[in-house]
Short mmCIF file of N, CA and C in Angstrom, two decimals:
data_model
loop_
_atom_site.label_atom_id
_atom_site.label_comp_id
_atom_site.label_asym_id
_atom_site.label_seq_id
_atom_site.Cartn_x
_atom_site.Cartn_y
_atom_site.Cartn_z
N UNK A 1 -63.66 127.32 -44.02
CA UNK A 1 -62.44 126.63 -43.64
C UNK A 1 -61.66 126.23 -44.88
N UNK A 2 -62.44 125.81 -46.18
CA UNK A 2 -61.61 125.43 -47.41
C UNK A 2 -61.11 126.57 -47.89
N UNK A 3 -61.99 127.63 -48.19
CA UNK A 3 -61.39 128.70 -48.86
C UNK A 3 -60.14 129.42 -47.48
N UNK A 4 -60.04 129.46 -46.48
CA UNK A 4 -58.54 129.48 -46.07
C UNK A 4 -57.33 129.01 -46.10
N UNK A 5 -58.26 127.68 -46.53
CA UNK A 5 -56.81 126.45 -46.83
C UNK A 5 -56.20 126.70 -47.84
N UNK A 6 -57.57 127.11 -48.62
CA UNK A 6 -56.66 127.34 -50.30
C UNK A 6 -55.95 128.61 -50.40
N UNK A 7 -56.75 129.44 -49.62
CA UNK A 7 -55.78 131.03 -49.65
C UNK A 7 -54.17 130.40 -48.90
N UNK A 8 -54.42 129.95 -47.96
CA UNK A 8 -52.92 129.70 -47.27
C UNK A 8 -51.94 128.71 -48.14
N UNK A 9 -52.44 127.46 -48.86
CA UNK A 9 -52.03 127.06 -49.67
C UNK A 9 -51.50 127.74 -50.99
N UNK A 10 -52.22 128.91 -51.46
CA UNK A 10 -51.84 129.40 -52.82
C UNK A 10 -50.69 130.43 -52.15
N UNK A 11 -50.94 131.11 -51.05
CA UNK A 11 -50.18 132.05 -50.71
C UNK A 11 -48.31 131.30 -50.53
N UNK A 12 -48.53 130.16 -49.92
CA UNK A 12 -47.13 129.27 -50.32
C UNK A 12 -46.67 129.11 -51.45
N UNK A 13 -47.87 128.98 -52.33
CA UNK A 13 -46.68 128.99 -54.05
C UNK A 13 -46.73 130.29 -54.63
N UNK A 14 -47.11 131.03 -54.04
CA UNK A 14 -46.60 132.42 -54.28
C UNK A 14 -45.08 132.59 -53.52
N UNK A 15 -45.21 132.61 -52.50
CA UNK A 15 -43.91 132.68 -51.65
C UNK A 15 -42.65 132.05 -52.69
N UNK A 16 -43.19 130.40 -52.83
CA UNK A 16 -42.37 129.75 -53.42
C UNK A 16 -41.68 129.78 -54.85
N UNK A 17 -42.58 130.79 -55.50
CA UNK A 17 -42.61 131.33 -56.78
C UNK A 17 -42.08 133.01 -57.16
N UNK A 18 -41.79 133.75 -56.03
CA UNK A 18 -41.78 134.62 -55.97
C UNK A 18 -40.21 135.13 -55.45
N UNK A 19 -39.40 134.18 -55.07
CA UNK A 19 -38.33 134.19 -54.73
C UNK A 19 -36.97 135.21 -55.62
N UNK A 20 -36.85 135.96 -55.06
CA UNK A 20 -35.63 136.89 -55.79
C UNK A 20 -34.40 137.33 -55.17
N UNK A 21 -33.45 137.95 -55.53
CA UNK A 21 -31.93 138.34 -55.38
C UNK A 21 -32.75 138.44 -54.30
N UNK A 22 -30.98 139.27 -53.27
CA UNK A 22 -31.03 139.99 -52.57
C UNK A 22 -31.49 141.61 -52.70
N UNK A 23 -31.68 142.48 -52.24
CA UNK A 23 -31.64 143.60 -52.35
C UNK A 23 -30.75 143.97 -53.17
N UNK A 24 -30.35 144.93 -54.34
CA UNK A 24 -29.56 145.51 -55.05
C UNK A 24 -27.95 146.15 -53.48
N UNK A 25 -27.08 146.03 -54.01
CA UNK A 25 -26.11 146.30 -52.98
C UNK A 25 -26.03 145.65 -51.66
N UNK A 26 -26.60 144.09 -51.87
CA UNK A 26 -26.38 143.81 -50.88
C UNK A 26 -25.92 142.27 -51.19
N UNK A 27 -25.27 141.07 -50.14
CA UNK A 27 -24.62 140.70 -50.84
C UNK A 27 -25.87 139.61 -50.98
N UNK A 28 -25.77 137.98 -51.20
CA UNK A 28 -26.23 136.94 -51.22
C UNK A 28 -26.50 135.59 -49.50
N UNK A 29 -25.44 136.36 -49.37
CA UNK A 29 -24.95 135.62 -47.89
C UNK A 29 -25.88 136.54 -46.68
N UNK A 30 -26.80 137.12 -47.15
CA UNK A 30 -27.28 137.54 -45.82
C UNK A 30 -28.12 136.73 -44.83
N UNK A 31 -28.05 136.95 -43.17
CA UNK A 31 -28.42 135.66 -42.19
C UNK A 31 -29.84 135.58 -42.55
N UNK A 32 -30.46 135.77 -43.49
CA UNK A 32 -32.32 135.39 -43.49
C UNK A 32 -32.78 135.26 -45.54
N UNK A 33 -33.60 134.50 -45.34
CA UNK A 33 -33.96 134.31 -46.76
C UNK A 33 -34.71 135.97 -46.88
N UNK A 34 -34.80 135.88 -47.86
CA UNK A 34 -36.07 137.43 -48.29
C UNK A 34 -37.08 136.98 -49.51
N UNK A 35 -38.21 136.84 -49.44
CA UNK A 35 -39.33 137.03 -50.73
C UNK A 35 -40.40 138.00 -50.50
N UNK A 36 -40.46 137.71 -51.89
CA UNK A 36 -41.41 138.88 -52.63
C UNK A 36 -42.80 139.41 -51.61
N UNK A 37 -43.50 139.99 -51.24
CA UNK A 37 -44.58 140.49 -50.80
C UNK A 37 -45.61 139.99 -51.69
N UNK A 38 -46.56 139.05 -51.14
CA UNK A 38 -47.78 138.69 -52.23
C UNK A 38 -49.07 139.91 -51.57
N UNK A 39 -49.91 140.10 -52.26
CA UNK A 39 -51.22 140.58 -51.85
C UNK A 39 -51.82 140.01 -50.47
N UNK A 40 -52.11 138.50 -50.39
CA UNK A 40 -52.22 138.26 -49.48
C UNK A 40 -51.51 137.96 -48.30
N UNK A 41 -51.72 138.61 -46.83
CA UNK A 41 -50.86 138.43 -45.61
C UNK A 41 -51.32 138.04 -44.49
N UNK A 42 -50.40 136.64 -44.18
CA UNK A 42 -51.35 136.88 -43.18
C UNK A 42 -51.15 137.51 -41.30
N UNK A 43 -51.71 136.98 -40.44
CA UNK A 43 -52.11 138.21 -39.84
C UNK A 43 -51.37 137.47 -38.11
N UNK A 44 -50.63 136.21 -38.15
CA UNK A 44 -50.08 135.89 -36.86
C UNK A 44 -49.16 136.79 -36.29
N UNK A 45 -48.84 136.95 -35.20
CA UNK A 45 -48.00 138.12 -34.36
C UNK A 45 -46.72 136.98 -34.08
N UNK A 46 -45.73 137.44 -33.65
CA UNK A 46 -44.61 137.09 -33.75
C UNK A 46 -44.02 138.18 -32.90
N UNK A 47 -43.64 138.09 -31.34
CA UNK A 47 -42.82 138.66 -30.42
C UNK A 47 -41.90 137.99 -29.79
N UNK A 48 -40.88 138.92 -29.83
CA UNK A 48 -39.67 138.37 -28.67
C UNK A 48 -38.67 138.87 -28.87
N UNK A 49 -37.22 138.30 -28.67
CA UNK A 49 -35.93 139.01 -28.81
C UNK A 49 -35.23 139.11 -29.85
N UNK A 50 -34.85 139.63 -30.66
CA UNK A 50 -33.98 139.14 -32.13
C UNK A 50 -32.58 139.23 -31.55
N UNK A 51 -32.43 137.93 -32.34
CA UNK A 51 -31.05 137.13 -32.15
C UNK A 51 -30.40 136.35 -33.58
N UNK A 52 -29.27 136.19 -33.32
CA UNK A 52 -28.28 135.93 -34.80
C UNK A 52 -28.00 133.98 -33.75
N UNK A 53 -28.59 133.44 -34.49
CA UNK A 53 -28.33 131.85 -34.16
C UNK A 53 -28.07 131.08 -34.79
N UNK A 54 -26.53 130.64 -35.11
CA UNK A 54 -26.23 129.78 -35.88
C UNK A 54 -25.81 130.28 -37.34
N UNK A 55 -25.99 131.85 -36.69
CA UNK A 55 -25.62 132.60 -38.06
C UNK A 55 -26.65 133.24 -39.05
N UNK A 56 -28.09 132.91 -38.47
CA UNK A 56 -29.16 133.31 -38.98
C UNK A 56 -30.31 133.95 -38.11
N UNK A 57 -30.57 134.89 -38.48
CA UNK A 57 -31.66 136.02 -37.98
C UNK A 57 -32.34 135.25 -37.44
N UNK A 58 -32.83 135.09 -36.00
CA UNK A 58 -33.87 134.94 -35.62
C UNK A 58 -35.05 135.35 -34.33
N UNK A 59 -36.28 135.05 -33.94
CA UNK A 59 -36.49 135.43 -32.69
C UNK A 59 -37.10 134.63 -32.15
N UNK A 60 -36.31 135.27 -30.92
CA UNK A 60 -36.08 133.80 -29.14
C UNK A 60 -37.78 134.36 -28.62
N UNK A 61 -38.54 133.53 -28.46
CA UNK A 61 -39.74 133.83 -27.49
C UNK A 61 -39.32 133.33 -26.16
N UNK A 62 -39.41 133.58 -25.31
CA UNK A 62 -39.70 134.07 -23.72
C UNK A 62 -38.15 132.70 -23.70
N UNK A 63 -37.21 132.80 -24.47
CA UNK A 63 -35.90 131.10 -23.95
C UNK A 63 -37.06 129.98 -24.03
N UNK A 64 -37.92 130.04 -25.36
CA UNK A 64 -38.24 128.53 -25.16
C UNK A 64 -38.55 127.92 -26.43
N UNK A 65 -38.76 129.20 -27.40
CA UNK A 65 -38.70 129.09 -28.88
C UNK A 65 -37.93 130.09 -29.69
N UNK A 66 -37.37 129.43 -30.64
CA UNK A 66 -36.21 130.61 -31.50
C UNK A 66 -37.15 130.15 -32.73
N UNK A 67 -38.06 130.98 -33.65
CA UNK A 67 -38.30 131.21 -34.52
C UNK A 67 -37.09 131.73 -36.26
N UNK A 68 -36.42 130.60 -36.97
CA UNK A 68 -36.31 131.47 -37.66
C UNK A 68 -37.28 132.35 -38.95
N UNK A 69 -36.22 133.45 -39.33
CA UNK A 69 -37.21 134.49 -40.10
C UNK A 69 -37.27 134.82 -41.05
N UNK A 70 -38.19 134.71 -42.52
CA UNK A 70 -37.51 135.29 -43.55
C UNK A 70 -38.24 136.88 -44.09
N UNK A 71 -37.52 137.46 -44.56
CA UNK A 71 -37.79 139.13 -44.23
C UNK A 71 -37.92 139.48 -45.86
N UNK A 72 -39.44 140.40 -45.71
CA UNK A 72 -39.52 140.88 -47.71
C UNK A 72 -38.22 141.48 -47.43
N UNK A 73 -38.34 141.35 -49.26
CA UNK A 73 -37.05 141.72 -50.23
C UNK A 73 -36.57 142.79 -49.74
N UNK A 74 -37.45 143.55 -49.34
CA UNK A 74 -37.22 145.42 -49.15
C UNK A 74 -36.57 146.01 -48.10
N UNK A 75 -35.95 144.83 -47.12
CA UNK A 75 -35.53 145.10 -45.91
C UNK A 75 -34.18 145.60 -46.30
N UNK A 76 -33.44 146.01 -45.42
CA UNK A 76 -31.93 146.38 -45.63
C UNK A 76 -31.34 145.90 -44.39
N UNK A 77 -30.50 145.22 -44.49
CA UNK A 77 -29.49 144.77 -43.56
C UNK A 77 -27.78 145.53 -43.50
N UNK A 78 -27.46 145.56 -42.09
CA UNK A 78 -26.50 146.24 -41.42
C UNK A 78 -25.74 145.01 -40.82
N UNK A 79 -24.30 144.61 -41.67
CA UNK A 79 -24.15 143.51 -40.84
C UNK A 79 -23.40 143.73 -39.78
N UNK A 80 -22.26 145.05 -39.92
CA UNK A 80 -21.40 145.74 -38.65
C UNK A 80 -22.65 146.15 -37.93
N UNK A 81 -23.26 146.52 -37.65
CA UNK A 81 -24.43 146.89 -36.58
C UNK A 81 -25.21 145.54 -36.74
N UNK A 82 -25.24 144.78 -37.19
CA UNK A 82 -26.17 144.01 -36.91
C UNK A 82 -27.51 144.57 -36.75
N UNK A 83 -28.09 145.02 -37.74
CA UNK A 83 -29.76 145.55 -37.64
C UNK A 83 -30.12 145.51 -38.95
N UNK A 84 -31.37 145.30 -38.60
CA UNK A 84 -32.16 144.67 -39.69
C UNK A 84 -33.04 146.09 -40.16
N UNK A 85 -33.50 146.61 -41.27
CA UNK A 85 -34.65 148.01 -41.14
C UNK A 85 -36.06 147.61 -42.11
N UNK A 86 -37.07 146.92 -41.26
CA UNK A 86 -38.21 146.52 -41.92
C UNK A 86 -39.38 147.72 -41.87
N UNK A 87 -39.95 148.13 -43.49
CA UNK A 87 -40.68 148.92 -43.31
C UNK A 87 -39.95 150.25 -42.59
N UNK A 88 -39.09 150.51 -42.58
CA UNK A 88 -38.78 151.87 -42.09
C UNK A 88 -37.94 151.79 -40.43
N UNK A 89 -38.42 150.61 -40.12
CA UNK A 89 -38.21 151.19 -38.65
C UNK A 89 -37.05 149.80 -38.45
N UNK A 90 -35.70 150.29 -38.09
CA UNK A 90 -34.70 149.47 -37.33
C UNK A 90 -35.18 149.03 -36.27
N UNK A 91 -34.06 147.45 -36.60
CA UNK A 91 -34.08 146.61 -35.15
C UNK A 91 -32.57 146.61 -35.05
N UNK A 92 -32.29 146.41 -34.09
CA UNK A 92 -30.60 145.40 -34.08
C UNK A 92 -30.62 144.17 -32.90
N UNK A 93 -30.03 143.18 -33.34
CA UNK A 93 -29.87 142.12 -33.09
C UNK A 93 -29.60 142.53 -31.05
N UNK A 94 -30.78 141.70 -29.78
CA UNK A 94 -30.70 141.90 -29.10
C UNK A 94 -32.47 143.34 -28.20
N UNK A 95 -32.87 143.87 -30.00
CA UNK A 95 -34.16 144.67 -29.33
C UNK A 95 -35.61 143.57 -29.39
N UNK A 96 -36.11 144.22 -28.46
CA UNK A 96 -38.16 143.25 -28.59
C UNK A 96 -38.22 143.77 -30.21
N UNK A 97 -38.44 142.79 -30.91
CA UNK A 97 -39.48 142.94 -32.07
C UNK A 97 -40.78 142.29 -31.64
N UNK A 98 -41.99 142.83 -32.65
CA UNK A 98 -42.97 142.41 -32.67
C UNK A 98 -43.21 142.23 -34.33
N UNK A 99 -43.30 140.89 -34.77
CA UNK A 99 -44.24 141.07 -36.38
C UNK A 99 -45.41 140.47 -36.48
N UNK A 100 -45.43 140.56 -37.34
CA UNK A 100 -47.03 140.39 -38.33
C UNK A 100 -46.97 139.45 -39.43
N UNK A 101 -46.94 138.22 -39.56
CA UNK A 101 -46.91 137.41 -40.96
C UNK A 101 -47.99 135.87 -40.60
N UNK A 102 -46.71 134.80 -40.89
CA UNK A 102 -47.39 133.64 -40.84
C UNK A 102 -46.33 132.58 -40.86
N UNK A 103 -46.42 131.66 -40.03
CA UNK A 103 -45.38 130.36 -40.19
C UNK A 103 -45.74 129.47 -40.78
N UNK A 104 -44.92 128.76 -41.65
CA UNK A 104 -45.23 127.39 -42.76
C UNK A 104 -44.03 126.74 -42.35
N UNK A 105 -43.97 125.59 -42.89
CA UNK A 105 -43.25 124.40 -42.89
C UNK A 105 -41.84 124.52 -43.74
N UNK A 106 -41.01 124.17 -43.26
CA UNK A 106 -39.97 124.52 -44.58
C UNK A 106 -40.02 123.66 -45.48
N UNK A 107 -40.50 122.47 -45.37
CA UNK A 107 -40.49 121.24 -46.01
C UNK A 107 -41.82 121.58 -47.67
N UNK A 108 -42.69 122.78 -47.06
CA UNK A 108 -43.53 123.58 -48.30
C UNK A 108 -43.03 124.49 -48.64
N UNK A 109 -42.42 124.96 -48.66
CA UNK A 109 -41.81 126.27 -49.16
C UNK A 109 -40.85 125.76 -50.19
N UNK A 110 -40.73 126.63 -51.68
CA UNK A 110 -39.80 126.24 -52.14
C UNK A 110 -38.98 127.45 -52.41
N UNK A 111 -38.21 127.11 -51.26
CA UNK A 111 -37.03 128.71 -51.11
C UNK A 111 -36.03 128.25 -50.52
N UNK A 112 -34.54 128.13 -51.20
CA UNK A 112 -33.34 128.10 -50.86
C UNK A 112 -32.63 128.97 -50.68
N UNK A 113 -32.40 128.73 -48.86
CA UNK A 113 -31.34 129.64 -48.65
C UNK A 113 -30.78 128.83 -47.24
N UNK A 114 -29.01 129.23 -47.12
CA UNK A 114 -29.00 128.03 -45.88
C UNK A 114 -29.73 128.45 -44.28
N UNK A 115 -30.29 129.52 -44.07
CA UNK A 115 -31.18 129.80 -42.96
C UNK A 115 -32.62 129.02 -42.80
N UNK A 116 -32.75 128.52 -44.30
CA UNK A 116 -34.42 127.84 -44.28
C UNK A 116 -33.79 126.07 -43.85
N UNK A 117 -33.75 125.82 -42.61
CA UNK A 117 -33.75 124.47 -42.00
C UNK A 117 -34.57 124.29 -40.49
N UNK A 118 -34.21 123.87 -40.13
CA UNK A 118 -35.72 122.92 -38.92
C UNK A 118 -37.38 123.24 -39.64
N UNK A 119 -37.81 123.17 -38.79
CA UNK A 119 -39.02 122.48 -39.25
C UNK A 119 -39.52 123.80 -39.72
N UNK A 120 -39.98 125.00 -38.93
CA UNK A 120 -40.94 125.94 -39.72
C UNK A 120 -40.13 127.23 -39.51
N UNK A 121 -40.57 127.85 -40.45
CA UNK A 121 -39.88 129.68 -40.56
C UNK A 121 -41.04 130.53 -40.87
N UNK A 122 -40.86 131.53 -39.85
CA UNK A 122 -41.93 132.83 -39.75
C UNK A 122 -41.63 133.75 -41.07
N UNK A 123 -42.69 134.09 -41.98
CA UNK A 123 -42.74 135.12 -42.80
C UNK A 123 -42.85 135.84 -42.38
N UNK A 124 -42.03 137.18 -42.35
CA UNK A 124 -42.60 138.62 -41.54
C UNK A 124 -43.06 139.47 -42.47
N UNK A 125 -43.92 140.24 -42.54
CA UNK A 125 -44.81 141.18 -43.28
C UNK A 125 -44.96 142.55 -43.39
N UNK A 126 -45.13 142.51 -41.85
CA UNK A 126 -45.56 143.70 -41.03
C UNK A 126 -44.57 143.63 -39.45
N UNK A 127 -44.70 145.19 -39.22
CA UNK A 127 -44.32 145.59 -38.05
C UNK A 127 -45.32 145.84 -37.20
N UNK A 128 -45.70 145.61 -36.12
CA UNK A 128 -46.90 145.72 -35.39
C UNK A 128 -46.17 146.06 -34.13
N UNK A 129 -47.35 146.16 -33.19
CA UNK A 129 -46.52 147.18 -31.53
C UNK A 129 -47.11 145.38 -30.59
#
């Protein structure tokens, strides 16, 4: 149980330490924070609808939770289409996603961007079915 705490703990100041631009050609203002990919990932699922709320990427579970999301660096965003392309495979704002990461607190994270507010934001990692 300690050595998870500390993996989940170190894996936050990685996150928090690891923070970079946007994607090359893309601008600063995009609706979701983006960081770096650490070694370690972890492994919670994350399904539902992707939706733009408040101006920021996020996903609605079943109308009873809106998760927001922050997406590795490597993603590319479409803001006239509104779609996001993680790992290869497009979404656009309105399809089921399913991911793969982990939720923390925003209040631990040290990553500024104006999408990182209420209480916790899903790291996405992975694409999963």
């Amino acid at each position: 149980m300690r050595s998870a705490m500390l993996a989940t703990a170190a894996w936050g100041l990685l996150v928090g330490c690891a923070v970079s631009p946007p994607p090359a050609g893309q601008t600063a203002d995009l609706p979701f924070p983006t960081f770096q990919r650490a070694d370690f990932a972890p492994e919670a699922r994350l399904a539902g609808t992707l939706v733009i709320e408040d101006g920021c990427l996020a996903v609605d579970v079943e109308n009873v939770i809106t998760a927001a999301v922050a997406l590795p660096e490597t993603v590319t965003w479409d803001p006239d289409a509104e779609t996001v392309t993680v790992d290869g495979a497009p979404f656009t704002v309105g399809d089921q996603v399913a991911f793969g990461g982990g939720s923390y607190e925003v209040s631990s994270i040290d990553l500024e961007h104006r999408c990182m507010r209420g209480d916790e934001v899903f790291f996405v990692h992975t694409v999963t079915d």
